[in-house]
Tab-separated table of N, CA, C and O in Angstrom:
chain	number	residue	atom	x	y	z
A	1	MET	N	29.465	126.403	83.977
A	1	MET	CA	29.793	127.574	84.352
A	1	MET	C	29.242	128.334	83.356
A	1	MET	O	29.333	127.924	81.461
A	2	LYS	N	29.024	129.402	82.948
A	2	LYS	CA	28.307	129.995	81.842
A	2	LYS	C	28.930	131.406	81.881
A	2	LYS	O	29.430	132.215	82.443
A	3	GLY	N	29.583	131.502	80.425
A	3	GLY	CA	29.900	133.020	79.570
A	3	GLY	C	29.012	133.716	79.861
A	3	GLY	O	27.318	133.787	79.933
A	4	ARG	N	29.544	135.294	80.627
A	4	ARG	CA	28.573	136.413	80.805
A	4	ARG	C	28.925	137.588	79.960
A	4	ARG	O	29.931	138.238	80.266
A	5	MET	N	28.020	138.325	79.843
A	5	MET	CA	27.928	139.195	78.630
A	5	MET	C	27.522	140.818	79.193
A	5	MET	O	26.172	140.302	78.870
A	6	THR	N	27.366	142.051	79.276
A	6	THR	CA	26.512	142.716	79.633
A	6	THR	C	26.820	143.678	78.464
A	6	THR	O	28.114	144.409	78.062
A	7	THR	N	25.505	143.945	77.882
A	7	THR	CA	25.060	145.236	77.059
A	7	THR	C	24.798	146.161	77.386
A	7	THR	O	24.155	146.288	78.583
A	8	GLU	N	23.936	146.915	76.726
A	8	GLU	CA	23.175	148.378	77.194
A	8	GLU	C	21.661	147.752	77.087
A	8	GLU	O	21.168	148.538	78.052
A	9	LEU	N	21.877	146.486	76.908
A	9	LEU	CA	19.973	146.189	76.954
A	9	LEU	C	19.998	144.977	78.023
A	9	LEU	O	18.558	144.694	78.145
A	10	GLY	N	21.633	144.441	78.441
A	10	GLY	CA	20.782	143.919	79.560
A	10	GLY	C	22.437	142.818	79.368
A	10	GLY	O	23.185	142.704	78.628
A	11	THR	N	22.294	141.523	80.172
A	11	THR	CA	23.186	140.765	80.156
A	11	THR	C	22.823	139.704	79.309
A	11	THR	O	21.410	138.795	79.456
A	12	ILE	N	23.547	139.102	78.983
A	12	ILE	CA	23.413	137.461	78.371
A	12	ILE	C	24.896	136.648	78.726
A	12	ILE	O	25.463	136.565	79.236
A	13	LEU	N	23.884	135.512	79.193
A	13	LEU	CA	24.444	134.132	79.388
A	13	LEU	C	24.497	133.029	78.301
A	13	LEU	O	23.156	133.352	77.985
A	14	ILE	N	25.666	132.409	77.988
A	14	ILE	CA	25.893	131.429	77.207
A	14	ILE	C	26.662	130.402	78.010
A	14	ILE	O	27.624	130.262	78.597
A	15	ASP	N	25.659	129.305	77.798
A	15	ASP	CA	26.255	127.927	78.801
A	15	ASP	C	27.292	127.101	78.039
A	15	ASP	O	27.177	127.404	76.374
A	16	THR	N	28.434	126.798	78.790
A	16	THR	CA	29.374	126.030	77.923
A	16	THR	C	28.784	124.883	76.862
A	16	THR	O	29.379	124.640	76.276
A	17	GLU	N	27.706	124.426	77.321
A	17	GLU	CA	27.003	123.307	76.699
A	17	GLU	C	26.803	123.342	74.986
A	17	GLU	O	27.009	123.207	74.191
A	18	ALA	N	25.957	124.958	75.419
A	18	ALA	CA	26.036	125.426	73.876
A	18	ALA	C	26.946	125.728	72.701
A	18	ALA	O	27.090	125.396	71.681
A	19	ILE	N	28.292	126.297	73.701
A	19	ILE	CA	29.351	126.488	72.676
A	19	ILE	C	30.083	125.388	72.315
A	19	ILE	O	30.732	125.472	71.493
A	20	ALA	N	30.048	124.222	72.904
A	20	ALA	CA	30.710	122.831	72.792
A	20	ALA	C	29.617	122.540	71.998
A	20	ALA	O	30.395	122.004	70.721
A	21	GLN	N	28.916	122.759	71.233
A	21	GLN	CA	27.910	122.008	70.748
A	21	GLN	C	27.787	122.920	69.168
A	21	GLN	O	28.080	122.194	68.245
A	22	TYR	N	28.274	123.996	68.945
A	22	TYR	CA	28.351	124.881	68.380
A	22	TYR	C	29.817	124.564	67.778
A	22	TYR	O	29.428	124.621	66.246
A	23	ALA	N	30.645	124.564	68.796
A	23	ALA	CA	31.882	124.446	68.151
A	23	ALA	C	32.319	122.738	67.579
A	23	ALA	O	32.780	122.562	66.647
A	24	GLY	N	31.866	122.306	67.877
A	24	GLY	CA	31.161	120.339	67.211
A	24	GLY	C	31.184	120.244	66.305
A	24	GLY	O	31.480	120.016	65.297
A	25	SER	N	29.705	121.192	65.870
A	25	SER	CA	29.503	121.311	64.834
A	25	SER	C	29.997	122.100	63.107
A	25	SER	O	30.254	121.418	62.330
A	26	GLU	N	30.740	122.909	64.343
A	26	GLU	CA	31.408	123.494	63.141
A	26	GLU	C	32.963	122.953	62.781
A	26	GLU	O	33.576	122.460	61.901
A	27	ALA	N	33.524	121.689	63.918
A	27	ALA	CA	34.437	121.245	63.571
A	27	ALA	C	34.289	120.020	62.308
A	27	ALA	O	35.202	119.461	61.911
A	28	MET	N	33.133	119.461	62.728
A	28	MET	CA	32.810	118.423	61.554
A	28	MET	C	32.659	119.097	60.473
A	28	MET	O	33.000	118.165	59.439
A	29	GLU	N	32.877	120.108	59.895
A	29	GLU	CA	32.753	120.384	58.525
A	29	GLU	C	33.947	120.868	58.011
A	29	GLU	O	34.231	121.157	56.924
A	30	CYS	N	35.262	120.768	58.936
A	30	CYS	CA	36.522	120.891	58.830
A	30	CYS	C	37.039	119.356	57.816
A	30	CYS	O	36.808	118.422	58.073
A	31	PHE	N	37.651	119.831	56.773
A	31	PHE	CA	38.329	118.268	55.895
A	31	PHE	C	39.034	117.614	56.935
A	31	PHE	O	39.809	117.975	57.395
A	32	GLY	N	39.286	116.486	56.600
A	32	GLY	CA	39.834	115.405	57.470
A	32	GLY	C	39.491	114.720	58.918
A	32	GLY	O	40.169	114.054	59.220
A	33	ILE	N	38.635	115.701	59.584
A	33	ILE	CA	38.192	114.854	60.748
A	33	ILE	C	36.841	114.252	60.309
A	33	ILE	O	36.202	114.565	59.985
A	34	VAL	N	37.022	113.095	60.888
A	34	VAL	CA	35.788	111.817	60.975
A	34	VAL	C	34.652	112.262	61.798
A	34	VAL	O	33.889	111.588	62.293
A	35	GLY	N	35.491	112.716	63.315
A	35	GLY	CA	34.485	112.787	64.460
A	35	GLY	C	35.285	113.244	65.414
A	35	GLY	O	36.366	113.632	65.636
A	36	MET	N	33.777	113.346	66.414
A	36	MET	CA	34.856	113.731	67.838
A	36	MET	C	34.973	112.549	68.833
A	36	MET	O	34.184	111.631	68.629
A	37	ALA	N	35.587	112.481	69.843
A	37	ALA	CA	36.181	111.374	70.325
A	37	ALA	C	35.839	111.076	71.758
A	37	ALA	O	36.004	112.543	72.213
A	38	ALA	N	35.244	109.883	72.069
A	38	ALA	CA	35.107	110.176	74.140
A	38	ALA	C	36.226	109.138	74.349
A	38	ALA	O	36.241	108.053	73.395
A	39	PHE	N	36.990	109.425	75.275
A	39	PHE	CA	37.971	108.408	75.766
A	39	PHE	C	37.756	107.912	76.908
A	39	PHE	O	37.879	108.383	78.110
A	40	SER	N	37.857	106.285	77.351
A	40	SER	CA	37.638	105.835	78.735
A	40	SER	C	39.166	105.483	79.266
A	40	SER	O	39.833	104.971	78.756
A	41	VAL	N	39.340	105.971	79.990
A	41	VAL	CA	40.717	106.227	81.000
A	41	VAL	C	40.825	104.587	81.608
A	41	VAL	O	41.819	103.991	81.240
A	42	LYS	N	39.968	104.444	81.856
A	42	LYS	CA	40.020	103.127	82.187
A	42	LYS	C	40.021	101.962	81.493
A	42	LYS	O	40.938	101.058	82.002
A	43	ASP	N	39.535	102.122	80.131
A	43	ASP	CA	39.204	100.773	79.629
A	43	ASP	C	40.375	101.123	78.628
A	43	ASP	O	41.074	99.976	77.963
A	44	GLY	N	40.405	102.421	77.946
A	44	GLY	CA	41.870	102.533	76.896
A	44	GLY	C	41.350	102.677	75.867
A	44	GLY	O	41.750	103.202	74.932
A	45	PHE	N	39.862	102.756	75.782
A	45	PHE	CA	38.991	102.782	74.437
A	45	PHE	C	38.701	103.735	74.118
A	45	PHE	O	38.629	105.066	75.021
A	46	VAL	N	38.750	104.607	72.632
A	46	VAL	CA	38.128	105.503	71.914
A	46	VAL	C	36.950	105.254	71.228
A	46	VAL	O	36.806	104.387	70.211
A	47	TRP	N	35.814	105.951	71.267
A	47	TRP	CA	34.561	106.007	70.835
A	47	TRP	C	34.345	106.977	69.963
A	47	TRP	O	34.643	108.755	70.229
A	48	LEU	N	33.983	106.957	68.586
A	48	LEU	CA	33.287	108.219	67.793
A	48	LEU	C	32.067	108.295	67.957
A	48	LEU	O	30.723	107.387	67.959
A	49	LEU	N	31.663	109.905	68.586
A	49	LEU	CA	30.572	110.111	68.827
A	49	LEU	C	29.741	110.275	67.806
A	49	LEU	O	29.989	110.894	66.693
A	50	LYS	N	28.420	110.114	68.248
A	50	LYS	CA	27.349	110.771	67.346
A	50	LYS	C	27.212	111.790	66.939
A	50	LYS	O	27.685	112.805	68.212
A	51	GLN	N	26.339	112.450	66.046
A	51	GLN	CA	26.109	113.683	65.787
A	51	GLN	C	25.884	114.134	67.267
A	51	GLN	O	25.645	115.885	67.137
A	52	ASP	N	24.571	113.952	67.469
A	52	ASP	CA	23.961	114.275	68.900
A	52	ASP	C	24.630	114.810	70.200
A	52	ASP	O	24.266	115.109	71.183
A	53	ASN	N	26.137	113.928	69.787
A	53	ASN	CA	26.881	113.711	71.453
A	53	ASN	C	28.066	114.467	71.236
A	53	ASN	O	29.105	114.155	72.153
A	54	LEU	N	28.429	115.640	70.468
A	54	LEU	CA	29.637	116.173	69.763
A	54	LEU	C	30.109	116.684	70.720
A	54	LEU	O	31.137	116.835	71.173
A	55	SER	N	29.434	117.392	71.790
A	55	SER	CA	30.012	118.184	73.032
A	55	SER	C	30.808	117.615	74.139
A	55	SER	O	31.251	117.894	74.543
A	56	ARG	N	30.551	115.994	74.229
A	56	ARG	CA	31.348	115.410	74.830
A	56	ARG	C	32.524	115.206	74.520
A	56	ARG	O	33.732	114.779	75.490
A	57	GLY	N	33.199	115.110	73.223
A	57	GLY	CA	33.870	115.188	72.796
A	57	GLY	C	35.493	116.639	72.860
A	57	GLY	O	36.101	117.082	72.807
A	58	ILE	N	34.440	117.603	73.621
A	58	ILE	CA	34.908	119.321	73.770
A	58	ILE	C	34.575	119.708	75.200
A	58	ILE	O	33.522	119.907	75.704
A	59	ASN	N	35.543	120.024	75.654
A	59	ASN	CA	35.667	120.829	76.991
A	59	ASN	C	36.125	122.712	76.358
A	59	ASN	O	37.062	123.206	76.086
A	60	VAL	N	35.040	123.339	77.023
A	60	VAL	CA	34.868	124.577	77.079
A	60	VAL	C	35.127	125.534	78.566
A	60	VAL	O	34.515	124.624	79.589
A	61	ARG	N	36.062	126.214	78.389
A	61	ARG	CA	36.168	126.510	79.797
A	61	ARG	C	36.226	128.567	79.545
A	61	ARG	O	36.903	128.892	78.425
A	62	ILE	N	35.585	128.947	80.125
A	62	ILE	CA	35.761	130.638	80.434
A	62	ILE	C	36.107	131.156	81.387
A	62	ILE	O	36.004	130.777	82.630
A	63	ASN	N	36.791	132.380	81.109
A	63	ASN	CA	37.305	132.996	82.092
A	63	ASN	C	37.013	134.691	81.847
A	63	ASN	O	38.312	135.169	80.745
A	64	GLY	N	36.421	134.974	82.476
A	64	GLY	CA	36.069	136.139	81.747
A	64	GLY	C	35.343	136.606	80.724
A	64	GLY	O	34.160	135.678	80.662
A	65	ASN	N	35.751	137.012	79.721
A	65	ASN	CA	35.362	137.156	78.597
A	65	ASN	C	36.175	136.389	77.201
A	65	ASN	O	36.318	136.298	75.950
A	66	ARG	N	37.046	135.257	77.651
A	66	ARG	CA	38.173	134.640	77.257
A	66	ARG	C	37.630	133.042	76.869
A	66	ARG	O	37.080	132.610	78.038
A	67	LEU	N	37.488	132.200	75.824
A	67	LEU	CA	37.508	130.927	76.033
A	67	LEU	C	38.567	130.077	75.733
A	67	LEU	O	39.746	130.337	75.031
A	68	THR	N	39.050	129.028	76.279
A	68	THR	CA	39.705	127.888	76.008
A	68	THR	C	39.529	126.860	76.183
A	68	THR	O	37.902	126.051	76.347
A	69	ILE	N	39.530	125.925	74.580
A	69	ILE	CA	38.555	125.106	74.103
A	69	ILE	C	39.384	123.524	73.946
A	69	ILE	O	40.627	123.928	73.198
A	70	ASP	N	38.966	122.102	74.194
A	70	ASP	CA	40.107	121.405	74.237
A	70	ASP	C	39.122	120.262	73.310
A	70	ASP	O	37.614	119.730	73.645
A	71	PHE	N	39.426	119.913	71.754
A	71	PHE	CA	38.724	118.818	71.378
A	71	PHE	C	39.489	117.858	71.169
A	71	PHE	O	40.979	117.787	71.065
A	72	HIS	N	38.572	116.823	71.546
A	72	HIS	CA	39.104	115.306	71.200
A	72	HIS	C	38.663	114.448	69.930
A	72	HIS	O	37.368	114.857	69.790
A	73	ILE	N	39.621	114.801	69.078
A	73	ILE	CA	38.956	114.456	67.909
A	73	ILE	C	39.694	113.025	67.519
A	73	ILE	O	40.720	112.842	67.430
A	74	ILE	N	39.218	112.319	66.179
A	74	ILE	CA	39.540	111.513	65.219
A	74	ILE	C	39.560	111.688	63.346
A	74	ILE	O	38.955	112.243	63.361
A	75	VAL	N	40.815	111.952	63.198
A	75	VAL	CA	41.339	112.101	61.948
A	75	VAL	C	41.099	110.856	60.801
A	75	VAL	O	41.230	109.759	61.313
A	76	ALA	N	40.984	111.366	59.828
A	76	ALA	CA	41.209	110.832	58.700
A	76	ALA	C	42.622	109.835	58.253
A	76	ALA	O	43.310	110.726	58.306
A	77	TYR	N	42.417	109.130	58.055
A	77	TYR	CA	43.897	108.177	57.754
A	77	TYR	C	44.450	108.625	56.255
A	77	TYR	O	43.466	109.059	55.340
A	78	GLY	N	45.631	109.293	56.337
A	78	GLY	CA	46.625	109.771	54.788
A	78	GLY	C	46.207	111.201	54.590
A	78	GLY	O	46.886	111.583	53.859
A	79	VAL	N	45.211	111.982	55.609
A	79	VAL	CA	45.481	113.677	55.932
A	79	VAL	C	46.697	113.839	56.611
A	79	VAL	O	47.198	113.240	57.730
A	80	SER	N	47.080	114.970	56.154
A	80	SER	CA	48.148	115.776	57.131
A	80	SER	C	47.358	116.551	58.722
A	80	SER	O	46.417	117.364	58.559
A	81	ILE	N	47.577	115.509	59.616
A	81	ILE	CA	47.050	116.270	60.835
A	81	ILE	C	47.717	117.632	61.473
A	81	ILE	O	46.398	118.393	62.100
A	82	GLN	N	48.676	118.068	60.700
A	82	GLN	CA	49.077	119.696	61.399
A	82	GLN	C	48.012	120.249	60.230
A	82	GLN	O	47.572	121.324	60.921
A	83	THR	N	48.128	119.855	58.678
A	83	THR	CA	46.945	120.706	58.286
A	83	THR	C	45.418	121.018	58.849
A	83	THR	O	45.107	121.678	58.999
A	84	VAL	N	45.011	119.456	59.304
A	84	VAL	CA	43.571	119.379	59.588
A	84	VAL	C	43.319	119.935	61.015
A	84	VAL	O	42.522	121.193	61.002
A	85	ALA	N	44.556	120.159	62.058
A	85	ALA	CA	44.474	120.842	62.963
A	85	ALA	C	44.641	122.696	62.704
A	85	ALA	O	43.847	123.233	63.374
A	86	LYS	N	45.224	122.890	62.070
A	86	LYS	CA	45.248	124.434	61.589
A	86	LYS	C	44.133	124.639	60.720
A	86	LYS	O	43.548	125.861	61.570
A	87	ASN	N	43.303	124.184	59.956
A	87	ASN	CA	42.432	124.522	59.291
A	87	ASN	C	41.370	124.323	60.699
A	87	ASN	O	40.178	125.327	60.621
A	88	LEU	N	40.978	123.652	61.441
A	88	LEU	CA	40.433	123.441	62.687
A	88	LEU	C	40.321	124.880	63.483
A	88	LEU	O	39.426	125.644	63.820
A	89	ILE	N	41.659	125.081	64.252
A	89	ILE	CA	41.680	126.107	64.286
A	89	ILE	C	41.185	127.527	64.155
A	89	ILE	O	40.431	128.285	64.430
A	90	ASP	N	41.650	127.517	63.052
A	90	ASP	CA	41.211	128.824	62.112
A	90	ASP	C	39.455	128.576	62.014
A	90	ASP	O	39.360	129.912	61.967
A	91	SER	N	39.159	127.674	61.415
A	91	SER	CA	37.751	127.872	61.166
A	91	SER	C	36.587	127.892	62.644
A	91	SER	O	36.001	129.214	62.638
A	92	VAL	N	37.300	127.361	63.389
A	92	VAL	CA	36.484	127.176	64.668
A	92	VAL	C	36.511	128.623	65.374
A	92	VAL	O	35.594	129.314	66.120
A	93	GLN	N	38.191	129.040	65.371
A	93	GLN	CA	38.280	130.342	66.691
A	93	GLN	C	37.617	131.423	65.779
A	93	GLN	O	36.715	132.469	65.977
A	94	TYR	N	37.471	131.578	64.243
A	94	TYR	CA	36.957	132.229	63.726
A	94	TYR	C	34.873	132.344	63.959
A	94	TYR	O	34.793	133.734	64.166
A	95	LYS	N	34.782	131.378	63.918
A	95	LYS	CA	33.293	131.096	64.102
A	95	LYS	C	32.512	131.373	65.374
A	95	LYS	O	31.746	132.072	65.438
A	96	LEU	N	33.587	131.173	66.087
A	96	LEU	CA	33.146	131.242	67.877
A	96	LEU	C	33.105	132.751	68.156
A	96	LEU	O	32.207	132.824	69.238
A	97	GLU	N	34.081	133.204	67.857
A	97	GLU	CA	34.241	134.644	68.302
A	97	GLU	C	33.016	135.699	67.991
A	97	GLU	O	32.336	136.165	68.421
A	98	LYS	N	32.572	135.214	65.952
A	98	LYS	CA	31.227	135.864	65.806
A	98	LYS	C	30.709	135.156	66.580
A	98	LYS	O	29.370	136.085	66.680
A	99	TYR	N	30.069	134.107	66.775
A	99	TYR	CA	29.089	133.665	67.449
A	99	TYR	C	28.877	133.847	68.561
A	99	TYR	O	27.555	134.545	68.988
A	100	THR	N	29.712	133.881	69.291
A	100	THR	CA	29.617	134.266	70.840
A	100	THR	C	30.153	135.801	71.449
A	100	THR	O	29.265	136.122	72.500
A	101	GLY	N	30.961	136.375	70.606
A	101	GLY	CA	31.441	137.834	70.882
A	101	GLY	C	32.757	137.721	71.900
A	101	GLY	O	33.275	138.667	72.612
A	102	PHE	N	32.775	136.219	72.498
A	102	PHE	CA	34.084	136.106	73.335
A	102	PHE	C	35.175	136.139	72.559
A	102	PHE	O	35.028	135.670	71.505
A	103	LYS	N	36.486	136.501	72.745
A	103	LYS	CA	37.544	136.101	72.593
A	103	LYS	C	38.068	134.973	72.604
A	103	LYS	O	38.316	133.624	74.014
A	104	VAL	N	38.634	133.991	71.427
A	104	VAL	CA	39.262	132.419	71.917
A	104	VAL	C	40.387	132.691	72.276
A	104	VAL	O	41.653	133.175	71.405
A	105	GLU	N	40.896	132.264	73.444
A	105	GLU	CA	42.313	132.440	73.959
A	105	GLU	C	43.158	131.187	73.315
A	105	GLU	O	43.980	131.138	73.209
A	106	LYS	N	42.623	129.910	73.631
A	106	LYS	CA	43.222	128.935	73.087
A	106	LYS	C	42.265	127.776	72.761
A	106	LYS	O	41.382	127.735	73.194
A	107	ILE	N	43.051	126.759	71.581
A	107	ILE	CA	42.228	125.478	71.042
A	107	ILE	C	43.142	125.067	71.482
A	107	ILE	O	44.350	124.761	70.858
A	108	ASN	N	43.150	124.061	72.209
A	108	ASN	CA	44.009	122.317	72.504
A	108	ASN	C	43.219	121.368	71.376
A	108	ASN	O	42.481	121.009	71.482
A	109	ILE	N	43.858	120.850	70.425
A	109	ILE	CA	43.413	119.669	69.720
A	109	ILE	C	44.269	118.271	70.351
A	109	ILE	O	45.432	118.331	70.546
A	110	TYR	N	43.586	117.442	71.085
A	110	TYR	CA	44.089	115.859	71.193
A	110	TYR	C	43.510	114.926	69.961
A	110	TYR	O	42.151	114.915	69.863
A	111	VAL	N	44.794	114.175	69.077
A	111	VAL	CA	44.191	113.609	68.368
A	111	VAL	C	43.803	112.092	68.569
A	111	VAL	O	45.118	111.683	69.683
A	112	GLU	N	42.705	111.360	69.121
A	112	GLU	CA	42.539	110.535	69.557
A	112	GLU	C	42.367	109.035	69.113
A	112	GLU	O	43.107	107.926	69.761
A	113	ASP	N	42.673	109.130	67.846
A	113	ASP	CA	42.272	108.433	67.209
A	113	ASP	C	42.785	108.377	65.059
A	113	ASP	O	42.768	109.746	65.067
A	114	VAL	N	42.913	107.613	64.485
A	114	VAL	CA	43.005	107.697	63.061
A	114	VAL	C	42.214	106.561	62.382
A	114	VAL	O	42.311	105.469	63.171
A	115	ARG	N	41.572	106.948	61.727
A	115	ARG	CA	40.382	105.874	61.088
A	115	ARG	C	40.443	106.098	59.643
A	115	ARG	O	40.574	107.040	59.104
A	116	VAL	N	40.531	105.061	58.673
A	116	VAL	CA	40.087	104.800	57.200
A	116	VAL	C	39.030	104.962	57.249
A	116	VAL	O	37.987	104.712	57.986
A	117	ILE	N	38.401	106.120	56.137
A	117	ILE	CA	37.474	106.529	55.548
A	117	ILE	C	36.695	105.578	54.661
A	117	ILE	O	37.380	105.693	53.689
A	118	ASP	N	35.649	105.106	54.602
A	118	ASP	CA	35.099	103.922	53.417
A	118	ASP	C	34.699	104.684	52.207
A	118	ASP	O	33.891	105.621	52.380
C-alpha cells in the first residue's frame, strides 16, 4: 500500500517500504538499540538484521494520512527498555512526520531480544 497526499501541484505517493527504510535508519540512531529483528515463528529464533534489511523488522500501515508503525527491535543489555522505547518513539515520530507529512498515529515496539554489546 502507498500513502497518498494531494497538493496543489499534484499527487505524491509514498511506498510503505520507503517509510520503513527511513524509520529503520532513524531508529538505529537511538541509544540502546542494537538493531532491528526478524523473528521466525516456526523456529522461535530471532535474527539481527543488517543495515540493508532494516525494513524487514518494521511494519508500516497507512490509514488515510495516518501511520501506524511496528518496530521489532533488539536492545542493548543493561539499558532501560522503557527509556530506549520512549526515545525511539519521540525521535521517529518527529522525523517521520517531518519526512512524510503524514501524522504518526501509533508506534508499537516489540523487544525481541537483549544483546550484550562488545
